[in-house]
Coordinates of C-alpha atoms in Angstrom, one line a residue:
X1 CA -12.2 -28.1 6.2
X2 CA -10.5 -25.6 3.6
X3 CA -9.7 -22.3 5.6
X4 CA -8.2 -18.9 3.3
X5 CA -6.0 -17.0 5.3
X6 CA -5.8 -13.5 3.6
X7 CA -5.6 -10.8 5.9
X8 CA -3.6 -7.3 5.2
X9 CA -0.4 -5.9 7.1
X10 CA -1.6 -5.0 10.7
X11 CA 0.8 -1.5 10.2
X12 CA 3.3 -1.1 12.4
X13 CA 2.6 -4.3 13.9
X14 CA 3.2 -7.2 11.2
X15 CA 3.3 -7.4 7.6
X16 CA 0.5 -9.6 5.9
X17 CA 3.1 -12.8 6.1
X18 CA 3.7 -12.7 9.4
X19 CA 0.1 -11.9 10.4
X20 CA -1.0 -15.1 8.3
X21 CA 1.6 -17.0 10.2
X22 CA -0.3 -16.1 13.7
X23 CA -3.6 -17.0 12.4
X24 CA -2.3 -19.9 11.2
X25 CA -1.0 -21.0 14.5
X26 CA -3.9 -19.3 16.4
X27 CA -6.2 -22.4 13.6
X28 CA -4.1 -25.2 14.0
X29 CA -4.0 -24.9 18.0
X30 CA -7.7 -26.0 17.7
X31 CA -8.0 -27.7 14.4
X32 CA -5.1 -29.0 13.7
X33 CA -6.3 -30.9 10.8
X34 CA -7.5 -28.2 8.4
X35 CA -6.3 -27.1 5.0
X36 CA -5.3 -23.6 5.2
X37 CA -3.8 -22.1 2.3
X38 CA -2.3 -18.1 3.4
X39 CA -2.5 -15.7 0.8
X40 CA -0.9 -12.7 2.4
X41 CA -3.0 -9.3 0.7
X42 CA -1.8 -5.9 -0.2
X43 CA -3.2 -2.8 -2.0
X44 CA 0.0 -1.2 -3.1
X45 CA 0.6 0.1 0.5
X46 CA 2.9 -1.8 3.2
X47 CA 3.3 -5.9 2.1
X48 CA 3.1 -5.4 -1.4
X49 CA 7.1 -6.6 -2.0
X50 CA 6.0 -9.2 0.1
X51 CA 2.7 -10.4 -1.4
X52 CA 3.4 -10.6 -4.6
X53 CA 7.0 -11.7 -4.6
X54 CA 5.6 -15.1 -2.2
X55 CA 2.5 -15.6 -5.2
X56 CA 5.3 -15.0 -8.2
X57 CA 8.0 -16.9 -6.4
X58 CA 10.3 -14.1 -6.3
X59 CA 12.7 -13.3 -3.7
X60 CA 13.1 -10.0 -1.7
X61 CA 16.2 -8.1 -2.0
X62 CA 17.5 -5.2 -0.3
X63 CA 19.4 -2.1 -0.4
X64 CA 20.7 0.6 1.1
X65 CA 18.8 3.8 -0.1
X66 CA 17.8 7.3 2.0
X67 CA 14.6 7.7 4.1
X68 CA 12.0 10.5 3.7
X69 CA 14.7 12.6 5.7
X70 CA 18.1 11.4 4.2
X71 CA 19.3 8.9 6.5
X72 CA 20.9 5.9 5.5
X73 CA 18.4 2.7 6.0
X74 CA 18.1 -0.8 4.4
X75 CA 15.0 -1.1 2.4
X76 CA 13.3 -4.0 0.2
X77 CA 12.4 -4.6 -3.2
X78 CA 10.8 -7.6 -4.7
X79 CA 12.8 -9.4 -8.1
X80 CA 10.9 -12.2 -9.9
X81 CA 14.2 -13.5 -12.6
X82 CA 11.8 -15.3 -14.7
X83 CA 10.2 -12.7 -16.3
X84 CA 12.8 -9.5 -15.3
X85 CA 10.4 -7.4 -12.8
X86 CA 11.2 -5.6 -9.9
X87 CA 8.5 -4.6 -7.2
X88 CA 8.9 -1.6 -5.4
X89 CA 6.7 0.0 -2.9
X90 CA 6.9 3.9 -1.5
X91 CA 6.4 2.5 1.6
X92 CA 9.6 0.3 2.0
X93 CA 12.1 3.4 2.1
X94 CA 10.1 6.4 1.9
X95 CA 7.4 5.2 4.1
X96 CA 5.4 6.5 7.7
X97 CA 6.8 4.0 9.7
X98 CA 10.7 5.0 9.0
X99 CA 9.8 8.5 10.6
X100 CA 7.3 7.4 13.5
X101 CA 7.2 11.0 15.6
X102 CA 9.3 13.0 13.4
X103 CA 7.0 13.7 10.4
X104 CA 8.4 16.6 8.4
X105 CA 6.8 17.1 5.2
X106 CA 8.5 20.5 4.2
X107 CA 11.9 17.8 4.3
X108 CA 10.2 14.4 3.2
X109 CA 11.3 13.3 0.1
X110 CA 10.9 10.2 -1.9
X111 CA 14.3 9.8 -3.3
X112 CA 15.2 6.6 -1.7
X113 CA 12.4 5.0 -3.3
X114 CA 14.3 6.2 -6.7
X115 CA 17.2 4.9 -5.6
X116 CA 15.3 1.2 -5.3
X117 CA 14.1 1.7 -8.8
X118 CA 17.2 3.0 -10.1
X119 CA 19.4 -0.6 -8.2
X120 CA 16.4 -2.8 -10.4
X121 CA 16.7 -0.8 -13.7
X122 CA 20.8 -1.5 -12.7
X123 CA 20.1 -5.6 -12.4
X124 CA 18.0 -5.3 -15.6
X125 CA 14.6 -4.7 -14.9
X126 CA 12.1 -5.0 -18.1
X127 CA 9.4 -4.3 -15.8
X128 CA 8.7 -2.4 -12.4
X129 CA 5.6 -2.6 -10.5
X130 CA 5.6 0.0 -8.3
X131 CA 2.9 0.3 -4.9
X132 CA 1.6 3.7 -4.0
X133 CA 0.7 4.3 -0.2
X134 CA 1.9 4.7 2.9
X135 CA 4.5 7.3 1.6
X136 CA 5.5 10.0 4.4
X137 CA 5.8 12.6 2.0
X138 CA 4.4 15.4 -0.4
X139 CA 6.7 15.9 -2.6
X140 CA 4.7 14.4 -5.9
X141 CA 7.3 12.2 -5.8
X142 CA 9.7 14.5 -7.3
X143 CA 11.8 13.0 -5.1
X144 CA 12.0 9.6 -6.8
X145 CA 12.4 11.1 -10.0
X146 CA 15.4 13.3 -9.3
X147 CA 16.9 10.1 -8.1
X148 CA 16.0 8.7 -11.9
X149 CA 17.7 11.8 -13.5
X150 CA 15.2 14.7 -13.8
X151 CA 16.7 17.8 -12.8
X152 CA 14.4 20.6 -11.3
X153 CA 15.5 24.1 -11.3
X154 CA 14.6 27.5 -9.3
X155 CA 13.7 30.7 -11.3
X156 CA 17.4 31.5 -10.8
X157 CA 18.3 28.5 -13.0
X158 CA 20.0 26.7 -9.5
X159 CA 19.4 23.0 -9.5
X160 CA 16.7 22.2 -6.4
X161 CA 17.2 19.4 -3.9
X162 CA 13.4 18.2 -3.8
X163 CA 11.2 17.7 -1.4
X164 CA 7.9 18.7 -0.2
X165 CA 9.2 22.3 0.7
X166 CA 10.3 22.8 -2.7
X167 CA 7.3 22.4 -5.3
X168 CA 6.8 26.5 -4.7
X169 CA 10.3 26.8 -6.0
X170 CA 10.2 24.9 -8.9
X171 CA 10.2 27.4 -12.5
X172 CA 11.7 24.4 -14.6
X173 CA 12.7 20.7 -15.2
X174 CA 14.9 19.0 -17.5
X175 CA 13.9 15.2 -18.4
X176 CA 16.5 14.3 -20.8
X177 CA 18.0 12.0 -18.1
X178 CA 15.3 10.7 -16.9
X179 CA 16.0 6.7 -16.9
X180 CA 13.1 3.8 -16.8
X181 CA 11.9 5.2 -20.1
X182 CA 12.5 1.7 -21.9
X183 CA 10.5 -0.8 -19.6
X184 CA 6.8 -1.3 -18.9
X185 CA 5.4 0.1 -15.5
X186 CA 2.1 -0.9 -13.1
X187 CA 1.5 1.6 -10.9
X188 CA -0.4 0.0 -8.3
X189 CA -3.1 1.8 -6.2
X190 CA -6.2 1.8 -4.5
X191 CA -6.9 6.0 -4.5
X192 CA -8.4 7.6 -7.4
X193 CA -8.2 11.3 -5.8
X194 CA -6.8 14.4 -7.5
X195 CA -3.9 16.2 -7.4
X196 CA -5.1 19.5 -5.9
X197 CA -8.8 20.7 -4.0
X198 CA -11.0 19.6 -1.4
X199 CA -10.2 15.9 -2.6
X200 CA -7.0 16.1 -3.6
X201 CA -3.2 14.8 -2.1
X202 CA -2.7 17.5 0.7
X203 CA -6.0 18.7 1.5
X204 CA -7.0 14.7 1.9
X205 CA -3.5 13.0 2.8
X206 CA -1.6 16.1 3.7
X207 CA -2.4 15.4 7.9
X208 CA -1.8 11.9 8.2
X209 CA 2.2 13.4 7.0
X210 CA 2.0 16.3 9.1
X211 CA 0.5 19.3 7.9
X212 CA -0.9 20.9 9.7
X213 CA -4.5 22.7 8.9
X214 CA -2.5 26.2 9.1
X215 CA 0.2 25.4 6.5
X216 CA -2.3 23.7 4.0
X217 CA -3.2 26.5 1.3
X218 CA 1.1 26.7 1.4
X219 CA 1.3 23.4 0.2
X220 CA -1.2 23.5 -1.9
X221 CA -0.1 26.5 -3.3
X222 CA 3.4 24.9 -4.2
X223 CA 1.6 21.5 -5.6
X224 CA -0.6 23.4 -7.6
X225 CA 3.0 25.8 -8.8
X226 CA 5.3 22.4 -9.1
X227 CA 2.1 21.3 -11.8
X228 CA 1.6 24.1 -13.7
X229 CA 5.9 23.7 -14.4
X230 CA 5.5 19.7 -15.0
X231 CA 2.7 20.2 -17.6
X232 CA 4.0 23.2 -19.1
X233 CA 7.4 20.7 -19.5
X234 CA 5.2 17.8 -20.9
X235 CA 2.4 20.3 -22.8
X236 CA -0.6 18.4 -21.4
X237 CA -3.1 18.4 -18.1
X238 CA -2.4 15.0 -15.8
X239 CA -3.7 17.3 -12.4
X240 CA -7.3 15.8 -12.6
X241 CA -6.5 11.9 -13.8
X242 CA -8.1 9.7 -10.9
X243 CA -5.2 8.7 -9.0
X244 CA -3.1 12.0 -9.4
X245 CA -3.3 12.6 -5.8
X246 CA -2.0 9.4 -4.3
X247 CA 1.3 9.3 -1.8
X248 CA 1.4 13.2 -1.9
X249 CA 0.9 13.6 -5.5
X250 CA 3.5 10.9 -6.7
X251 CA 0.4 9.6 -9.0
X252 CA 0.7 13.1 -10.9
X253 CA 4.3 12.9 -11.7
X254 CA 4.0 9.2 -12.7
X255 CA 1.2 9.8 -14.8
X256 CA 2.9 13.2 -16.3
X257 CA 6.9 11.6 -17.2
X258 CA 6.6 7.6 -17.6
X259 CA 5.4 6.7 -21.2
X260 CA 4.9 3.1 -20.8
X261 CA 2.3 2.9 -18.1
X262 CA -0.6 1.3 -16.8
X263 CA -2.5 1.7 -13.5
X264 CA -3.7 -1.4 -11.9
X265 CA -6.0 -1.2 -8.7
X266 CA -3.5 -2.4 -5.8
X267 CA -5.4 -5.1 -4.6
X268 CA -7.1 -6.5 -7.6
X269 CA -3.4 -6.6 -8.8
X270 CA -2.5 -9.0 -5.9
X271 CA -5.9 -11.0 -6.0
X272 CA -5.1 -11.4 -10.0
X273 CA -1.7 -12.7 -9.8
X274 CA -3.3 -15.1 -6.8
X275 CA -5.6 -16.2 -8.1
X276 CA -7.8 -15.5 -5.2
X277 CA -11.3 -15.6 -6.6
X278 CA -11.0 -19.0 -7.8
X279 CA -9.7 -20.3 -4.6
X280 CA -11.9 -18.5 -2.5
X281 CA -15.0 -20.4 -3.8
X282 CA -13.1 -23.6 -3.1
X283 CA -13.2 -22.4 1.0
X284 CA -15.2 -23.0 3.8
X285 CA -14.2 -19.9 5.8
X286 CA -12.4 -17.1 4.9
X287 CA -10.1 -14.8 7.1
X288 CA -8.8 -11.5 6.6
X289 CA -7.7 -8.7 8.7
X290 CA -5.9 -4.9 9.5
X291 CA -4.5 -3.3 12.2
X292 CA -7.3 -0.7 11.8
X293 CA -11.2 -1.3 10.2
X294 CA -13.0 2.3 9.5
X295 CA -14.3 3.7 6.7
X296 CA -11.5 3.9 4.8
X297 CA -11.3 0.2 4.8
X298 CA -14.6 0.8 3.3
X299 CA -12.9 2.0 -0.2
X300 CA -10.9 -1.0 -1.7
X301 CA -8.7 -1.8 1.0
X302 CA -7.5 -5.1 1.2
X303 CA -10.2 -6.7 3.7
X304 CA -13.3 -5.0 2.1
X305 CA -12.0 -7.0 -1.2
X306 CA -11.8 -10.3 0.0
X307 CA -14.9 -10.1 1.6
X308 CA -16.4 -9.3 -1.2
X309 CA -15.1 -12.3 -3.2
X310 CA -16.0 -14.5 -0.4
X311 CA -19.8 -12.9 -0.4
X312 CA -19.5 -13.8 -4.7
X313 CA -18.9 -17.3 -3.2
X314 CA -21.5 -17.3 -0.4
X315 CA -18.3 -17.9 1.8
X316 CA -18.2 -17.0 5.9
X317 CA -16.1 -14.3 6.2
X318 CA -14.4 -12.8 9.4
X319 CA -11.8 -9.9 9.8
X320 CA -9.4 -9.2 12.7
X321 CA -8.7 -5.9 13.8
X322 CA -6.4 -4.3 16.1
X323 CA -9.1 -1.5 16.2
X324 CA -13.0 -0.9 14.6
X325 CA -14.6 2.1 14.1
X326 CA -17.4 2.9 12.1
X327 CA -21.0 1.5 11.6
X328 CA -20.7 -2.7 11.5
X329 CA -23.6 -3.0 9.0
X330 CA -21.4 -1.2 6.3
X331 CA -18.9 -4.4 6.7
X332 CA -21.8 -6.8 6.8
X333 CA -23.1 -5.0 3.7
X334 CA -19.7 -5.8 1.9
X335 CA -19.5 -10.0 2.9
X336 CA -17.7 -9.5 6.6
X337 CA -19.6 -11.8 8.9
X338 CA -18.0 -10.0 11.9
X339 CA -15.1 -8.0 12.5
X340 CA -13.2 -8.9 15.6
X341 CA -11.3 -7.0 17.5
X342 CA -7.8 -8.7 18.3
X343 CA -7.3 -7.3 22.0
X344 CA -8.2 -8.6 24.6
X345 CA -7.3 -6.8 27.9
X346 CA -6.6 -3.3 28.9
X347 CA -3.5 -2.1 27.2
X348 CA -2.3 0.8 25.5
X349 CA -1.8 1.0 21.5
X350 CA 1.8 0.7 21.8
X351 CA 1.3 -2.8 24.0
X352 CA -1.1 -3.9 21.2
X353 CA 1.1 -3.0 18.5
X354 CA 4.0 -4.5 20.4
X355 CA 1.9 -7.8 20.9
X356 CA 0.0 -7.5 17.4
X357 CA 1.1 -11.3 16.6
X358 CA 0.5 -13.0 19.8
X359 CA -2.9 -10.9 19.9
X360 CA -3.7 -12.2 16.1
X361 CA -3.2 -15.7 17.3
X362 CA -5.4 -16.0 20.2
X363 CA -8.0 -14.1 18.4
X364 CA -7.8 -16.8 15.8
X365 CA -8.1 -19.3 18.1
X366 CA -10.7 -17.9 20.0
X367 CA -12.8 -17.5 16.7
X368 CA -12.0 -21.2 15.7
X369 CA -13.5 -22.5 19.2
X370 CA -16.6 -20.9 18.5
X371 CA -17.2 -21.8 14.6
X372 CA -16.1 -24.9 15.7
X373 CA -19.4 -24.6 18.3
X374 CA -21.6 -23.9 15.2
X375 CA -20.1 -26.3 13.3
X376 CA -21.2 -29.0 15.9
X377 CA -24.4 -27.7 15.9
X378 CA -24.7 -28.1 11.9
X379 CA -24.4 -24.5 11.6
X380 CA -21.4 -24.3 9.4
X381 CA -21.3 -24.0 5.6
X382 CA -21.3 -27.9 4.9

């Protein structure tokens, strides 16, 4: 019996690797015997470095760089020698998780995550993937590019430390410096939103950062100030490109100051370089999994797009969860068999999350007992 075990991070809980590695266990306490091959997914949130450095057989370096609010904290990049890339995701230093309770968007910036880029240009990167999502800030990653070079400047002429406080205060910029000009970029995401409106990276991501529904039109305001100044700098409108909008605008100033550039949907990046199509049609069960299934998982996250390559190859598929909510026929729609929740007593969230792996692997094993019930019953796929 070939078994895929692809599931996403479970946030906060386990990255993708270590959540395949408690499936795993949770298969192998009841069949022992089977081929499981772990593909651990991302989609250019948390467990990208990791994905695609264990497909390209990289290895995962780290540095010290600044978090959203300037503190000192080791954070991971992904290098892959053979062919010179560095893989970088927003999440690693300038992500939710390194600020937990103390979201502060007016501070947040995403200048650590420059300072990653700026150590791989250092070792010689030719190429830089970089991962949108997950990012604690709205600064339109202006951030990340003062730690490149640019220089930002108030209507004063005063250069501007940047963060999400300061797009209102930005009158001009100053590119000269601006390193990463001479290699190739992906920038890989799974949002197409906007910059600015109803849609767009405050009004839509803004909350999940922290602000809150009274300082919204301020933010805007200085998104919609800090654009008009980047595309009177560059003489051309990048607001509206699909994707603008994603980790608090950090699409727009990508899009807006990088030359060499292409955009790669996050997880058809990973399921590219893994090849995950092909194997999955060589299964007899596919797994996959999050900490949380709602409609968001609905729109290209990781989960929704191995199920649909396992439907493509008329494969069972079941998700974990560490929570559901949302109508179930929408996953069934998309290839999920079921979607299983992974806890299994009363606890609170901060018990599951604490427990997340040894939750994942009874789960697992549960799920095996009973397809192994259907399987006896000449239910299974062969």
């Amino acid at each position: 019996m070939k078994v895929i075990v692809a599931p996403d991070s479970f946030k906060g809980s386990m990255t993708s690797a270590e959540a395949c590695s408690a499936m795993e266990a949770g298969i192998r306490s009841v069949r022992p015997d089977c081929d499981i091959l772990s593909i651990p997914v991302a989609d250019g949130g948390e467990g990208t470095v990791e994905a695609i450095a264990r497909i390209e057989n990289g290895e995962i370096l780290t540095e010290t760089v600044l978090d959203p609010v300037g503190r000192n904290v080791e954070a991971e990049y992904g290098w892959i020698g053979e062919s010179r890339t560095a893989i970088v995701e927003t999440a690693s230093a300038s992500g939710l998780p390194r600020l937990k309770e103390e979201l502060n968007p007016a501070e947040a910036s995403t200048y650590g995550t420059g300072q990653l880029i700026q150590t791989a240009l250092d070792k010689g990167a030719e190429h830089i993937i970089l991962g949108l999502g997950g990012s604690a800030t709205v600064d339109a990653g202006s951030g990340c590019f003062q730690a490149l070079g640019v220089k930002f400047y108030d209507e004063k002429g005063a250069e501007l430390d940047m963060n999400g406080g300061a797009l209102h205060k930005v009158a001009s910029i100053d590119t000269t410096a601006l390193c990463g000009q001479d290699v190739s970029w992906t920038i890989a995401s799974d949002v197409t939103n906007p910059l600015l409106g109803p849609d767009g990276a405050i009004a839509v991501f803004g909350p999940q950062k922290g602000v809150s529904r009274g300082d919204r039109d301020r933010y805007e305001t200085g998104m919609e100030n800090y654009a008009s100044v980047v595309e009177r700098h560059i003489g051309y409108e990048k607001r509206e490109e699909p994707g603008s909008g994603a980790a608090g605008g950090f699409g727009f100033t990508l899009f807006s100051l990088l030359d060499r550039m292409e955009v790669e949907n996050g997880f058809e990046l990973v399921a590219r370089l893994g090849n995950l199509e092909e194997r999955i049609r060589e299964a007899d069960l596919v797994l996959t999994g999050e900490g949380k299934m709602d409609t968001q998982t609905l729109y290209g996250k990781g989960p929704i797009g191995i199920a649909r390559l396992a439907k493509k190859a008329e494969a069972p598929c079941v998700a974990f969860a560490g929570a559901i909510e949302g109508e179930m026929d929408r996953f069934k729609e998309e290839g999920l068999s079921v979607v299983l929740p992974i806890v299994d007593a009363p606890m609170t969230v901060a018990e599951a999350i604490g427990a997340g792996p040894a939750l994942l692997q009874r789960a697992s094993r549960r799920m095996m007992e009973v397809y192994g019930l259907k399987q006896e019953k000449g239910e299974g796929r062969r």
